[in-house]
C-alpha cells in the first residue's frame, strides 16, 4: 500500500470513529434517516477533499504552495470530531433552509400533518441507537416540534442542548454573534419545553399501554380506548399526500377513539416494535407494512399518536420483516 492510500485508509478509520455521533447530530437536525445519512456522507467527502488539498499544498513548489493553501480552506484538521460536527451542522442547516423554501412554495406539504422519519427496531434486540434515542428522549413528538423551529434555531438548540457544542462554535455556523446564537437556542428551548411534556421512558410500562391499546382497538371497545387516552390527545396521520385529505390532525379523546375503531381490522395484524427507543406498533396485514405508529405516554395516558401511512416512506425505512 502506498503512502497516500495508507493515509486515506487511516483517515477513513478515524472518520468511522465519529460516524455514530455524526449520524445522531444529523438525525436530530433533519428528522430524516436518508437525509441524515447523505449529510454524513457529504461530510466524509469534504474531509477527504480537505486532506487531499492539504497534501497537495505540502508537496507543491513554494509559489504554488501559497496558492493551493489559500484555495484549500482549513488545511490540516486538528480536532477532527469538532471539525466534522461543524461541517455536518453546516450541511444540515443548508438542507433545512432548502426544505423550508420548498414547503413555502408547495401546496401539498403541511407541518401540521407531517411526521418525521422514525428509527425502528425489534423489541427483542438490544440496539445502542435505540438506547441512545430513549435516553435522550428523542421521540417523534419532539421531532415534530423541532420541525416547527426556524433552521438556525433548530441548529443552535440541537448542537448546544443535545451535544454540548459551545455557542462560540455554533455562532460561526449560523453567522451570528455568540450572544445572538444563545438567544436562538433559548427561543427554541422555550418552544420545546412548552410543547413536549416529560413522557414515559420505561419500555415495559409503555409496552403495557400500547398492548392495551391494541386489545381495545381489536375489540372495538370505545370505552377502553377512552380510558387509555388523555382528554387532549393529538393524533397525527401522515399518508404523504395532503391533497387527498387522508393526512390529518385529530384532537380530543372521543374523536381519536372513534378513528381507532374504524381500523379495528388492522389490530389483528399489529406488531410491537421499538420506535425511537420506545414501544410502538406496525400494522402489517399479509406481512406487508401498512402503517407505523408511535405513542407518547404521560402518567399512563396516551397524549400523542403519530402515524406514518405513506407507502413509499415505509418502504424506505428499512423496517423488520413480519410474517403474514
PDB file of C-alpha atoms in Angstrom:
ATOM      1  CA  UNK A   1       0.000   0.000   0.000  1.00  0.00           C
ATOM      2  CA  UNK A   2       1.492   3.390  -0.995  1.00  0.00           C
ATOM      3  CA  UNK A   3       1.700   6.363   1.371  1.00  0.00           C
ATOM      4  CA  UNK A   4      -1.380   8.136   0.004  1.00  0.00           C
ATOM      5  CA  UNK A   5      -3.532   5.014   0.166  1.00  0.00           C
ATOM      6  CA  UNK A   6      -2.356   4.340   3.715  1.00  0.00           C
ATOM      7  CA  UNK A   7      -3.157   7.899   4.761  1.00  0.00           C
ATOM      8  CA  UNK A   8      -6.610   7.651   3.163  1.00  0.00           C
ATOM      9  CA  UNK A   9      -7.318   4.386   4.991  1.00  0.00           C
ATOM     10  CA  UNK A  10      -6.189   5.924   8.277  1.00  0.00           C
ATOM     11  CA  UNK A  11      -8.435   8.949   7.715  1.00  0.00           C
ATOM     12  CA  UNK A  12     -11.386   6.692   6.868  1.00  0.00           C
ATOM     13  CA  UNK A  13     -10.836   4.717  10.074  1.00  0.00           C
ATOM     14  CA  UNK A  14     -10.743   7.919  12.131  1.00  0.00           C
ATOM     15  CA  UNK A  15     -13.910   9.138  10.419  1.00  0.00           C
ATOM     16  CA  UNK A  16     -15.715   5.894  11.290  1.00  0.00           C
ATOM     17  CA  UNK A  17     -14.952   6.525  14.962  1.00  0.00           C
ATOM     18  CA  UNK A  18     -17.126   9.637  14.720  1.00  0.00           C
ATOM     19  CA  UNK A  19     -19.852   8.292  12.414  1.00  0.00           C
ATOM     20  CA  UNK A  20     -22.340   7.325  15.138  1.00  0.00           C
ATOM     21  CA  UNK A  21     -22.191  10.789  16.724  1.00  0.00           C
ATOM     22  CA  UNK A  22     -22.446  12.490  13.340  1.00  0.00           C
ATOM     23  CA  UNK A  23     -25.476  10.377  12.424  1.00  0.00           C
ATOM     24  CA  UNK A  24     -27.048  11.321  15.752  1.00  0.00           C
ATOM     25  CA  UNK A  25     -26.433  15.034  15.134  1.00  0.00           C
ATOM     26  CA  UNK A  26     -27.796  14.882  11.579  1.00  0.00           C
ATOM     27  CA  UNK A  27     -30.885  12.855  12.529  1.00  0.00           C
ATOM     28  CA  UNK A  28     -31.843  15.253  15.311  1.00  0.00           C
ATOM     29  CA  UNK A  29     -31.262  18.153  12.945  1.00  0.00           C
ATOM     30  CA  UNK A  30     -33.179  16.753   9.981  1.00  0.00           C
ATOM     31  CA  UNK A  31     -35.643  14.155  11.281  1.00  0.00           C
ATOM     32  CA  UNK A  32     -34.944  12.129   8.151  1.00  0.00           C
ATOM     33  CA  UNK A  33     -32.967   8.902   8.096  1.00  0.00           C
ATOM     34  CA  UNK A  34     -31.952   9.135   4.423  1.00  0.00           C
ATOM     35  CA  UNK A  35     -31.056  12.837   4.551  1.00  0.00           C
ATOM     36  CA  UNK A  36     -29.021  12.244   7.705  1.00  0.00           C
ATOM     37  CA  UNK A  37     -27.018   9.515   6.008  1.00  0.00           C
ATOM     38  CA  UNK A  38     -26.482  11.772   2.994  1.00  0.00           C
ATOM     39  CA  UNK A  39     -25.289  14.627   5.234  1.00  0.00           C
ATOM     40  CA  UNK A  40     -22.759  12.404   6.972  1.00  0.00           C
ATOM     41  CA  UNK A  41     -21.531  11.047   3.639  1.00  0.00           C
ATOM     42  CA  UNK A  42     -21.102  14.603   2.354  1.00  0.00           C
ATOM     43  CA  UNK A  43     -19.050  15.387   5.475  1.00  0.00           C
ATOM     44  CA  UNK A  44     -16.739  12.496   4.608  1.00  0.00           C
ATOM     45  CA  UNK A  45     -16.327  13.793   1.049  1.00  0.00           C
ATOM     46  CA  UNK A  46     -15.448  17.253   2.340  1.00  0.00           C
ATOM     47  CA  UNK A  47     -12.956  15.802   4.797  1.00  0.00           C
ATOM     48  CA  UNK A  48     -11.352  13.742   2.045  1.00  0.00           C
ATOM     49  CA  UNK A  49     -11.102  16.785  -0.214  1.00  0.00           C
ATOM     50  CA  UNK A  50      -9.607  18.835   2.613  1.00  0.00           C
ATOM     51  CA  UNK A  51      -6.929  16.213   3.242  1.00  0.00           C
ATOM     52  CA  UNK A  52      -6.169  15.999  -0.478  1.00  0.00           C
ATOM     53  CA  UNK A  53      -5.822  19.795  -0.711  1.00  0.00           C
ATOM     54  CA  UNK A  54      -3.549  19.876   2.334  1.00  0.00           C
ATOM     55  CA  UNK A  55      -1.387  17.115   0.863  1.00  0.00           C
ATOM     56  CA  UNK A  56      -1.144  18.941  -2.447  1.00  0.00           C
ATOM     57  CA  UNK A  57      -0.176  22.161  -0.692  1.00  0.00           C
ATOM     58  CA  UNK A  58       2.508  20.387   1.329  1.00  0.00           C
ATOM     59  CA  UNK A  59       4.153  18.849  -1.744  1.00  0.00           C
ATOM     60  CA  UNK A  60       3.818  21.804  -4.146  1.00  0.00           C
ATOM     61  CA  UNK A  61       6.670  24.193  -5.019  1.00  0.00           C
ATOM     62  CA  UNK A  62       6.808  27.269  -2.811  1.00  0.00           C
ATOM     63  CA  UNK A  63       4.920  29.624  -5.166  1.00  0.00           C
ATOM     64  CA  UNK A  64       2.221  27.075  -5.971  1.00  0.00           C
ATOM     65  CA  UNK A  65       2.034  26.057  -2.325  1.00  0.00           C
ATOM     66  CA  UNK A  66       0.873  29.501  -1.252  1.00  0.00           C
ATOM     67  CA  UNK A  67      -1.850  29.490  -3.914  1.00  0.00           C
ATOM     68  CA  UNK A  68      -3.018  25.954  -3.055  1.00  0.00           C
ATOM     69  CA  UNK A  69      -3.076  26.701   0.663  1.00  0.00           C
ATOM     70  CA  UNK A  70      -5.146  29.837   0.137  1.00  0.00           C
ATOM     71  CA  UNK A  71      -7.639  27.944  -2.027  1.00  0.00           C
ATOM     72  CA  UNK A  72      -7.929  24.783   0.039  1.00  0.00           C
ATOM     73  CA  UNK A  73      -9.653  26.173   3.129  1.00  0.00           C
ATOM     74  CA  UNK A  74      -8.968  24.654   6.548  1.00  0.00           C
ATOM     75  CA  UNK A  75      -5.970  22.588   5.505  1.00  0.00           C
ATOM     76  CA  UNK A  76      -4.908  20.199   8.248  1.00  0.00           C
ATOM     77  CA  UNK A  77      -7.756  19.241  10.607  1.00  0.00           C
ATOM     78  CA  UNK A  78      -6.523  19.294  14.200  1.00  0.00           C
ATOM     79  CA  UNK A  79      -9.696  18.461  16.160  1.00  0.00           C
ATOM     80  CA  UNK A  80     -11.449  16.012  13.868  1.00  0.00           C
ATOM     81  CA  UNK A  81     -14.566  15.489  15.980  1.00  0.00           C
ATOM     82  CA  UNK A  82     -15.282  19.203  16.351  1.00  0.00           C
ATOM     83  CA  UNK A  83     -14.489  19.876  12.676  1.00  0.00           C
ATOM     84  CA  UNK A  84     -16.836  17.131  11.486  1.00  0.00           C
ATOM     85  CA  UNK A  85     -19.634  18.267  13.806  1.00  0.00           C
ATOM     86  CA  UNK A  86     -19.311  21.787  12.413  1.00  0.00           C
ATOM     87  CA  UNK A  87     -19.351  20.524   8.826  1.00  0.00           C
ATOM     88  CA  UNK A  88     -22.410  18.331   9.427  1.00  0.00           C
ATOM     89  CA  UNK A  89     -24.086  21.295  11.122  1.00  0.00           C
ATOM     90  CA  UNK A  90     -23.500  23.491   8.073  1.00  0.00           C
ATOM     91  CA  UNK A  91     -24.745  20.808   5.696  1.00  0.00           C
ATOM     92  CA  UNK A  92     -27.893  20.267   7.768  1.00  0.00           C
ATOM     93  CA  UNK A  93     -28.530  23.998   8.041  1.00  0.00           C
ATOM     94  CA  UNK A  94     -28.408  24.315   4.248  1.00  0.00           C
ATOM     95  CA  UNK A  95     -30.774  21.333   3.885  1.00  0.00           C
ATOM     96  CA  UNK A  96     -33.222  22.807   6.413  1.00  0.00           C
ATOM     97  CA  UNK A  97     -33.243  26.157   4.629  1.00  0.00           C
ATOM     98  CA  UNK A  98     -33.813  24.454   1.284  1.00  0.00           C
ATOM     99  CA  UNK A  99     -36.602  22.351   2.781  1.00  0.00           C
ATOM    100  CA  UNK A 100     -38.236  25.456   4.249  1.00  0.00           C
ATOM    101  CA  UNK A 101     -38.211  27.155   0.843  1.00  0.00           C
ATOM    102  CA  UNK A 102     -39.802  24.122  -0.824  1.00  0.00           C
ATOM    103  CA  UNK A 103     -42.560  23.998   1.781  1.00  0.00           C
ATOM    104  CA  UNK A 104     -43.322  27.673   1.301  1.00  0.00           C
ATOM    105  CA  UNK A 105     -43.739  27.043  -2.418  1.00  0.00           C
ATOM    106  CA  UNK A 106     -45.708  23.780  -2.163  1.00  0.00           C
ATOM    107  CA  UNK A 107     -49.435  23.384  -1.582  1.00  0.00           C
ATOM    108  CA  UNK A 108     -49.078  19.672  -0.828  1.00  0.00           C
ATOM    109  CA  UNK A 109     -46.845  19.887   2.256  1.00  0.00           C
ATOM    110  CA  UNK A 110     -48.092  20.674   5.767  1.00  0.00           C
ATOM    111  CA  UNK A 111     -46.122  20.735   9.007  1.00  0.00           C
ATOM    112  CA  UNK A 112     -49.406  20.113  10.798  1.00  0.00           C
ATOM    113  CA  UNK A 113     -49.641  16.548   9.485  1.00  0.00           C
ATOM    114  CA  UNK A 114     -46.009  15.764   8.663  1.00  0.00           C
ATOM    115  CA  UNK A 115     -44.432  13.007  10.764  1.00  0.00           C
ATOM    116  CA  UNK A 116     -40.610  12.851  10.707  1.00  0.00           C
ATOM    117  CA  UNK A 117     -38.803   9.598   9.965  1.00  0.00           C
ATOM    118  CA  UNK A 118     -38.596   7.228  12.929  1.00  0.00           C
ATOM    119  CA  UNK A 119     -35.771   4.854  13.755  1.00  0.00           C
ATOM    120  CA  UNK A 120     -37.412   1.431  14.084  1.00  0.00           C
ATOM    121  CA  UNK A 121     -36.073  -1.737  15.668  1.00  0.00           C
ATOM    122  CA  UNK A 122     -37.179  -5.031  17.189  1.00  0.00           C
ATOM    123  CA  UNK A 123     -38.190  -5.121  20.834  1.00  0.00           C
ATOM    124  CA  UNK A 124     -36.188  -8.304  21.443  1.00  0.00           C
ATOM    125  CA  UNK A 125     -32.847  -6.911  20.202  1.00  0.00           C
ATOM    126  CA  UNK A 126     -30.515  -4.626  22.149  1.00  0.00           C
ATOM    127  CA  UNK A 127     -29.706  -1.720  19.842  1.00  0.00           C
ATOM    128  CA  UNK A 128     -27.331   1.069  21.001  1.00  0.00           C
ATOM    129  CA  UNK A 129     -29.047   3.571  18.705  1.00  0.00           C
ATOM    130  CA  UNK A 130     -32.460   2.805  20.200  1.00  0.00           C
ATOM    131  CA  UNK A 131     -30.959   3.078  23.696  1.00  0.00           C
ATOM    132  CA  UNK A 132     -29.483   6.485  22.860  1.00  0.00           C
ATOM    133  CA  UNK A 133     -32.745   7.786  21.405  1.00  0.00           C
ATOM    134  CA  UNK A 134     -34.637   6.708  24.517  1.00  0.00           C
ATOM    135  CA  UNK A 135     -32.008   8.149  26.865  1.00  0.00           C
ATOM    136  CA  UNK A 136     -32.117  11.487  25.028  1.00  0.00           C
ATOM    137  CA  UNK A 137     -35.957  11.441  24.813  1.00  0.00           C
ATOM    138  CA  UNK A 138     -35.774  11.838  21.033  1.00  0.00           C
ATOM    139  CA  UNK A 139     -39.242  10.601  20.189  1.00  0.00           C
ATOM    140  CA  UNK A 140     -41.344  11.587  17.209  1.00  0.00           C
ATOM    141  CA  UNK A 141     -43.246  14.077  19.380  1.00  0.00           C
ATOM    142  CA  UNK A 142     -40.008  16.005  19.946  1.00  0.00           C
ATOM    143  CA  UNK A 143     -39.044  15.796  16.270  1.00  0.00           C
ATOM    144  CA  UNK A 144     -42.467  17.143  15.300  1.00  0.00           C
ATOM    145  CA  UNK A 145     -41.825  20.206  17.490  1.00  0.00           C
ATOM    146  CA  UNK A 146     -38.304  20.631  16.109  1.00  0.00           C
ATOM    147  CA  UNK A 147     -39.845  20.757  12.611  1.00  0.00           C
ATOM    148  CA  UNK A 148     -41.625  23.980  13.610  1.00  0.00           C
ATOM    149  CA  UNK A 149     -38.401  25.804  14.512  1.00  0.00           C
ATOM    150  CA  UNK A 150     -36.532  28.113  12.180  1.00  0.00           C
ATOM    151  CA  UNK A 151     -33.425  26.385  10.749  1.00  0.00           C
ATOM    152  CA  UNK A 152     -30.945  28.433  12.784  1.00  0.00           C
ATOM    153  CA  UNK A 153     -32.968  27.911  15.979  1.00  0.00           C
ATOM    154  CA  UNK A 154     -33.031  24.178  15.441  1.00  0.00           C
ATOM    155  CA  UNK A 155     -29.306  24.016  14.823  1.00  0.00           C
ATOM    156  CA  UNK A 156     -28.485  26.106  17.897  1.00  0.00           C
ATOM    157  CA  UNK A 157     -30.765  24.026  20.125  1.00  0.00           C
ATOM    158  CA  UNK A 158     -29.628  20.630  18.843  1.00  0.00           C
ATOM    159  CA  UNK A 159     -25.914  21.355  18.882  1.00  0.00           C
ATOM    160  CA  UNK A 160     -25.868  23.137  22.242  1.00  0.00           C
ATOM    161  CA  UNK A 161     -28.563  21.404  24.288  1.00  0.00           C
ATOM    162  CA  UNK A 162     -28.119  17.882  22.925  1.00  0.00           C
ATOM    163  CA  UNK A 163     -24.414  17.776  22.079  1.00  0.00           C
ATOM    164  CA  UNK A 164     -22.886  20.478  24.302  1.00  0.00           C
ATOM    165  CA  UNK A 165     -21.289  22.375  21.424  1.00  0.00           C
ATOM    166  CA  UNK A 166     -20.193  25.830  22.679  1.00  0.00           C
ATOM    167  CA  UNK A 167     -22.100  28.849  21.405  1.00  0.00           C
ATOM    168  CA  UNK A 168     -18.854  30.352  20.067  1.00  0.00           C
ATOM    169  CA  UNK A 169     -18.568  27.430  17.634  1.00  0.00           C
ATOM    170  CA  UNK A 170     -22.263  27.417  16.707  1.00  0.00           C
ATOM    171  CA  UNK A 171     -22.099  31.164  16.023  1.00  0.00           C
ATOM    172  CA  UNK A 172     -19.609  30.528  13.213  1.00  0.00           C
ATOM    173  CA  UNK A 173     -22.092  28.175  11.516  1.00  0.00           C
ATOM    174  CA  UNK A 174     -25.141  30.453  11.729  1.00  0.00           C
ATOM    175  CA  UNK A 175     -23.011  33.576  11.103  1.00  0.00           C
ATOM    176  CA  UNK A 176     -24.223  35.442  14.176  1.00  0.00           C
ATOM    177  CA  UNK A 177     -22.649  36.637  17.394  1.00  0.00           C
ATOM    178  CA  UNK A 178     -22.410  34.169  20.304  1.00  0.00           C
ATOM    179  CA  UNK A 179     -24.984  36.266  22.207  1.00  0.00           C
ATOM    180  CA  UNK A 180     -27.443  36.132  19.293  1.00  0.00           C
ATOM    181  CA  UNK A 181     -26.814  32.405  18.928  1.00  0.00           C
ATOM    182  CA  UNK A 182     -27.581  31.919  22.619  1.00  0.00           C
ATOM    183  CA  UNK A 183     -30.912  33.674  22.030  1.00  0.00           C
ATOM    184  CA  UNK A 184     -31.697  31.336  19.137  1.00  0.00           C
ATOM    185  CA  UNK A 185     -31.226  28.328  21.405  1.00  0.00           C
ATOM    186  CA  UNK A 186     -33.226  29.951  24.186  1.00  0.00           C
ATOM    187  CA  UNK A 187     -36.231  30.577  21.918  1.00  0.00           C
ATOM    188  CA  UNK A 188     -36.072  27.009  20.645  1.00  0.00           C
ATOM    189  CA  UNK A 189     -35.776  25.641  24.186  1.00  0.00           C
ATOM    190  CA  UNK A 190     -38.899  27.501  25.312  1.00  0.00           C
ATOM    191  CA  UNK A 191     -40.842  26.123  22.343  1.00  0.00           C
ATOM    192  CA  UNK A 192     -39.678  22.569  23.017  1.00  0.00           C
ATOM    193  CA  UNK A 193     -40.302  22.683  26.763  1.00  0.00           C
ATOM    194  CA  UNK A 194     -43.746  24.173  26.251  1.00  0.00           C
ATOM    195  CA  UNK A 195     -44.788  21.523  23.729  1.00  0.00           C
ATOM    196  CA  UNK A 196     -43.218  18.264  24.884  1.00  0.00           C
ATOM    197  CA  UNK A 197     -44.192  17.128  28.410  1.00  0.00           C
ATOM    198  CA  UNK A 198     -41.991  14.654  30.270  1.00  0.00           C
ATOM    199  CA  UNK A 199     -43.092  11.336  28.816  1.00  0.00           C
ATOM    200  CA  UNK A 200     -42.791   7.695  29.795  1.00  0.00           C
ATOM    201  CA  UNK A 201     -39.276   6.321  29.299  1.00  0.00           C
ATOM    202  CA  UNK A 202     -39.776   2.883  30.794  1.00  0.00           C
ATOM    203  CA  UNK A 203     -40.068   0.341  27.986  1.00  0.00           C
ATOM    204  CA  UNK A 204     -42.159  -2.153  29.979  1.00  0.00           C
ATOM    205  CA  UNK A 205     -44.673   0.465  31.152  1.00  0.00           C
ATOM    206  CA  UNK A 206     -45.107   1.922  27.684  1.00  0.00           C
ATOM    207  CA  UNK A 207     -45.456  -1.534  26.153  1.00  0.00           C
ATOM    208  CA  UNK A 208     -48.266  -2.266  28.612  1.00  0.00           C
ATOM    209  CA  UNK A 209     -50.151   0.820  27.404  1.00  0.00           C
ATOM    210  CA  UNK A 210     -49.503   0.038  23.733  1.00  0.00           C
ATOM    211  CA  UNK A 211     -50.690  -3.556  24.083  1.00  0.00           C
ATOM    212  CA  UNK A 212     -53.799  -2.372  25.931  1.00  0.00           C
ATOM    213  CA  UNK A 213     -54.449  -0.002  23.026  1.00  0.00           C
ATOM    214  CA  UNK A 214     -54.150  -2.872  20.557  1.00  0.00           C
ATOM    215  CA  UNK A 215     -56.540  -5.051  22.568  1.00  0.00           C
ATOM    216  CA  UNK A 216     -59.127  -2.272  22.888  1.00  0.00           C
ATOM    217  CA  UNK A 217     -58.861  -1.433  19.172  1.00  0.00           C
ATOM    218  CA  UNK A 218     -59.224  -5.074  18.162  1.00  0.00           C
ATOM    219  CA  UNK A 219     -62.313  -5.452  20.363  1.00  0.00           C
ATOM    220  CA  UNK A 220     -63.776  -2.165  19.173  1.00  0.00           C
ATOM    221  CA  UNK A 221     -64.062  -1.204  22.839  1.00  0.00           C
ATOM    222  CA  UNK A 222     -64.696   2.536  22.694  1.00  0.00           C
ATOM    223  CA  UNK A 223     -64.781   2.978  26.481  1.00  0.00           C
ATOM    224  CA  UNK A 224     -61.485   1.122  26.943  1.00  0.00           C
ATOM    225  CA  UNK A 225     -59.897   3.322  24.311  1.00  0.00           C
ATOM    226  CA  UNK A 226     -61.156   6.451  26.069  1.00  0.00           C
ATOM    227  CA  UNK A 227     -59.677   5.188  29.325  1.00  0.00           C
ATOM    228  CA  UNK A 228     -56.229   4.995  27.712  1.00  0.00           C
ATOM    229  CA  UNK A 229     -56.358   8.456  26.147  1.00  0.00           C
ATOM    230  CA  UNK A 230     -55.587  11.834  27.643  1.00  0.00           C
ATOM    231  CA  UNK A 231     -58.586  14.156  27.121  1.00  0.00           C
ATOM    232  CA  UNK A 232     -56.466  16.459  24.933  1.00  0.00           C
ATOM    233  CA  UNK A 233     -54.737  13.702  22.948  1.00  0.00           C
ATOM    234  CA  UNK A 234     -53.477  14.531  19.446  1.00  0.00           C
ATOM    235  CA  UNK A 235     -53.389  12.039  16.579  1.00  0.00           C
ATOM    236  CA  UNK A 236     -51.335  12.940  13.520  1.00  0.00           C
ATOM    237  CA  UNK A 237     -51.640  10.759  10.422  1.00  0.00           C
ATOM    238  CA  UNK A 238     -49.207  11.281   7.547  1.00  0.00           C
ATOM    239  CA  UNK A 239     -50.103   9.482   4.323  1.00  0.00           C
ATOM    240  CA  UNK A 240     -47.661  11.561   2.291  1.00  0.00           C
ATOM    241  CA  UNK A 241     -50.379  13.306   0.326  1.00  0.00           C
ATOM    242  CA  UNK A 242     -52.120  16.383   1.645  1.00  0.00           C
ATOM    243  CA  UNK A 243     -54.476  16.942  -1.291  1.00  0.00           C
ATOM    244  CA  UNK A 244     -56.189  13.563  -0.799  1.00  0.00           C
ATOM    245  CA  UNK A 245     -57.467  14.602   2.627  1.00  0.00           C
ATOM    246  CA  UNK A 246     -56.170  11.363   4.155  1.00  0.00           C
ATOM    247  CA  UNK A 247     -53.344  13.091   6.018  1.00  0.00           C
ATOM    248  CA  UNK A 248     -54.977  14.623   9.055  1.00  0.00           C
ATOM    249  CA  UNK A 249     -54.609  16.011  12.546  1.00  0.00           C
ATOM    250  CA  UNK A 250     -57.244  14.888  15.049  1.00  0.00           C
ATOM    251  CA  UNK A 251     -57.684  16.239  18.578  1.00  0.00           C
ATOM    252  CA  UNK A 252     -59.624  15.024  21.597  1.00  0.00           C
ATOM    253  CA  UNK A 253     -60.101  11.600  23.178  1.00  0.00           C
ATOM    254  CA  UNK A 254     -63.540  10.853  21.763  1.00  0.00           C
ATOM    255  CA  UNK A 255     -62.542  11.758  18.202  1.00  0.00           C
ATOM    256  CA  UNK A 256     -59.287   9.783  18.370  1.00  0.00           C
ATOM    257  CA  UNK A 257     -61.046   6.746  19.855  1.00  0.00           C
ATOM    258  CA  UNK A 258     -63.638   6.880  17.079  1.00  0.00           C
ATOM    259  CA  UNK A 259     -60.837   6.964  14.493  1.00  0.00           C
ATOM    260  CA  UNK A 260     -59.218   3.921  16.123  1.00  0.00           C
ATOM    261  CA  UNK A 261     -62.389   1.834  15.978  1.00  0.00           C
ATOM    262  CA  UNK A 262     -62.546   2.422  12.221  1.00  0.00           C
ATOM    263  CA  UNK A 263     -59.311   0.433  11.857  1.00  0.00           C
ATOM    264  CA  UNK A 264     -60.185  -2.451  14.164  1.00  0.00           C
ATOM    265  CA  UNK A 265     -59.481  -4.945  11.364  1.00  0.00           C
ATOM    266  CA  UNK A 266     -55.804  -3.912  11.373  1.00  0.00           C
ATOM    267  CA  UNK A 267     -55.362  -4.608  15.089  1.00  0.00           C
ATOM    268  CA  UNK A 268     -55.057  -8.352  14.472  1.00  0.00           C
ATOM    269  CA  UNK A 269     -52.050  -7.639  12.262  1.00  0.00           C
ATOM    270  CA  UNK A 270     -50.207  -5.261  14.578  1.00  0.00           C
ATOM    271  CA  UNK A 271     -46.730  -5.966  15.913  1.00  0.00           C
ATOM    272  CA  UNK A 272     -44.917  -4.200  18.742  1.00  0.00           C
ATOM    273  CA  UNK A 273     -41.644  -2.599  17.638  1.00  0.00           C
ATOM    274  CA  UNK A 274     -39.281  -0.021  19.082  1.00  0.00           C
ATOM    275  CA  UNK A 275     -39.866   3.421  17.624  1.00  0.00           C
ATOM    276  CA  UNK A 276     -37.070   5.774  18.664  1.00  0.00           C
ATOM    277  CA  UNK A 277     -36.399   3.618  21.684  1.00  0.00           C
ATOM    278  CA  UNK A 278     -39.947   3.055  22.944  1.00  0.00           C
ATOM    279  CA  UNK A 279     -42.706   0.573  22.029  1.00  0.00           C
ATOM    280  CA  UNK A 280     -44.879   1.458  19.064  1.00  0.00           C
ATOM    281  CA  UNK A 281     -46.895  -0.501  16.517  1.00  0.00           C
ATOM    282  CA  UNK A 282     -46.516  -1.700  12.951  1.00  0.00           C
ATOM    283  CA  UNK A 283     -49.650  -2.865  11.133  1.00  0.00           C
ATOM    284  CA  UNK A 284     -48.679  -5.469   8.528  1.00  0.00           C
ATOM    285  CA  UNK A 285     -51.663  -7.359   7.082  1.00  0.00           C
ATOM    286  CA  UNK A 286     -50.436 -10.168   4.897  1.00  0.00           C
ATOM    287  CA  UNK A 287     -46.895  -9.401   6.042  1.00  0.00           C
ATOM    288  CA  UNK A 288     -46.844  -6.091   4.144  1.00  0.00           C
ATOM    289  CA  UNK A 289     -46.424  -2.955   6.246  1.00  0.00           C
ATOM    290  CA  UNK A 290     -49.464  -0.700   6.045  1.00  0.00           C
ATOM    291  CA  UNK A 291     -48.707   1.791   8.817  1.00  0.00           C
ATOM    292  CA  UNK A 292     -46.336   2.607  11.650  1.00  0.00           C
ATOM    293  CA  UNK A 293     -47.466   4.293  14.856  1.00  0.00           C
ATOM    294  CA  UNK A 294     -45.582   5.871  17.736  1.00  0.00           C
ATOM    295  CA  UNK A 295     -47.095   6.752  21.102  1.00  0.00           C
ATOM    296  CA  UNK A 296     -46.252   9.435  23.637  1.00  0.00           C
ATOM    297  CA  UNK A 297     -47.381   8.338  27.081  1.00  0.00           C
ATOM    298  CA  UNK A 298     -47.547  10.589  30.152  1.00  0.00           C
ATOM    299  CA  UNK A 299     -48.687   9.232  33.544  1.00  0.00           C
ATOM    300  CA  UNK A 300     -50.172   6.146  31.895  1.00  0.00           C
ATOM    301  CA  UNK A 301     -52.224   8.119  29.357  1.00  0.00           C
ATOM    302  CA  UNK A 302     -51.588   8.487  25.635  1.00  0.00           C
ATOM    303  CA  UNK A 303     -51.102  12.183  24.861  1.00  0.00           C
ATOM    304  CA  UNK A 304     -49.926  11.902  21.259  1.00  0.00           C
ATOM    305  CA  UNK A 305     -50.038   9.352  18.457  1.00  0.00           C
ATOM    306  CA  UNK A 306     -48.014   9.823  15.274  1.00  0.00           C
ATOM    307  CA  UNK A 307     -48.759   7.547  12.327  1.00  0.00           C
ATOM    308  CA  UNK A 308     -46.947   7.138   9.024  1.00  0.00           C
ATOM    309  CA  UNK A 309     -49.056   5.502   6.320  1.00  0.00           C
ATOM    310  CA  UNK A 310     -47.070   6.683   3.310  1.00  0.00           C
ATOM    311  CA  UNK A 311     -46.192   3.504   1.336  1.00  0.00           C
ATOM    312  CA  UNK A 312     -43.061   4.957  -0.246  1.00  0.00           C
ATOM    313  CA  UNK A 313     -41.639   6.238   3.041  1.00  0.00           C
ATOM    314  CA  UNK A 314     -42.458   2.976   4.812  1.00  0.00           C
ATOM    315  CA  UNK A 315     -40.561   1.036   2.148  1.00  0.00           C
ATOM    316  CA  UNK A 316     -37.516   3.240   2.647  1.00  0.00           C
ATOM    317  CA  UNK A 317     -37.382   2.973   6.442  1.00  0.00           C
ATOM    318  CA  UNK A 318     -35.752  -0.471   6.490  1.00  0.00           C
ATOM    319  CA  UNK A 319     -38.439  -1.971   8.732  1.00  0.00           C
ATOM    320  CA  UNK A 320     -38.120  -5.536  10.071  1.00  0.00           C
ATOM    321  CA  UNK A 321     -39.988  -8.211   8.131  1.00  0.00           C
ATOM    322  CA  UNK A 322     -43.209  -9.630   9.532  1.00  0.00           C
ATOM    323  CA  UNK A 323     -44.926 -12.958   8.976  1.00  0.00           C
ATOM    324  CA  UNK A 324     -48.194 -12.923   7.063  1.00  0.00           C
TER     325      UNK A 324
END
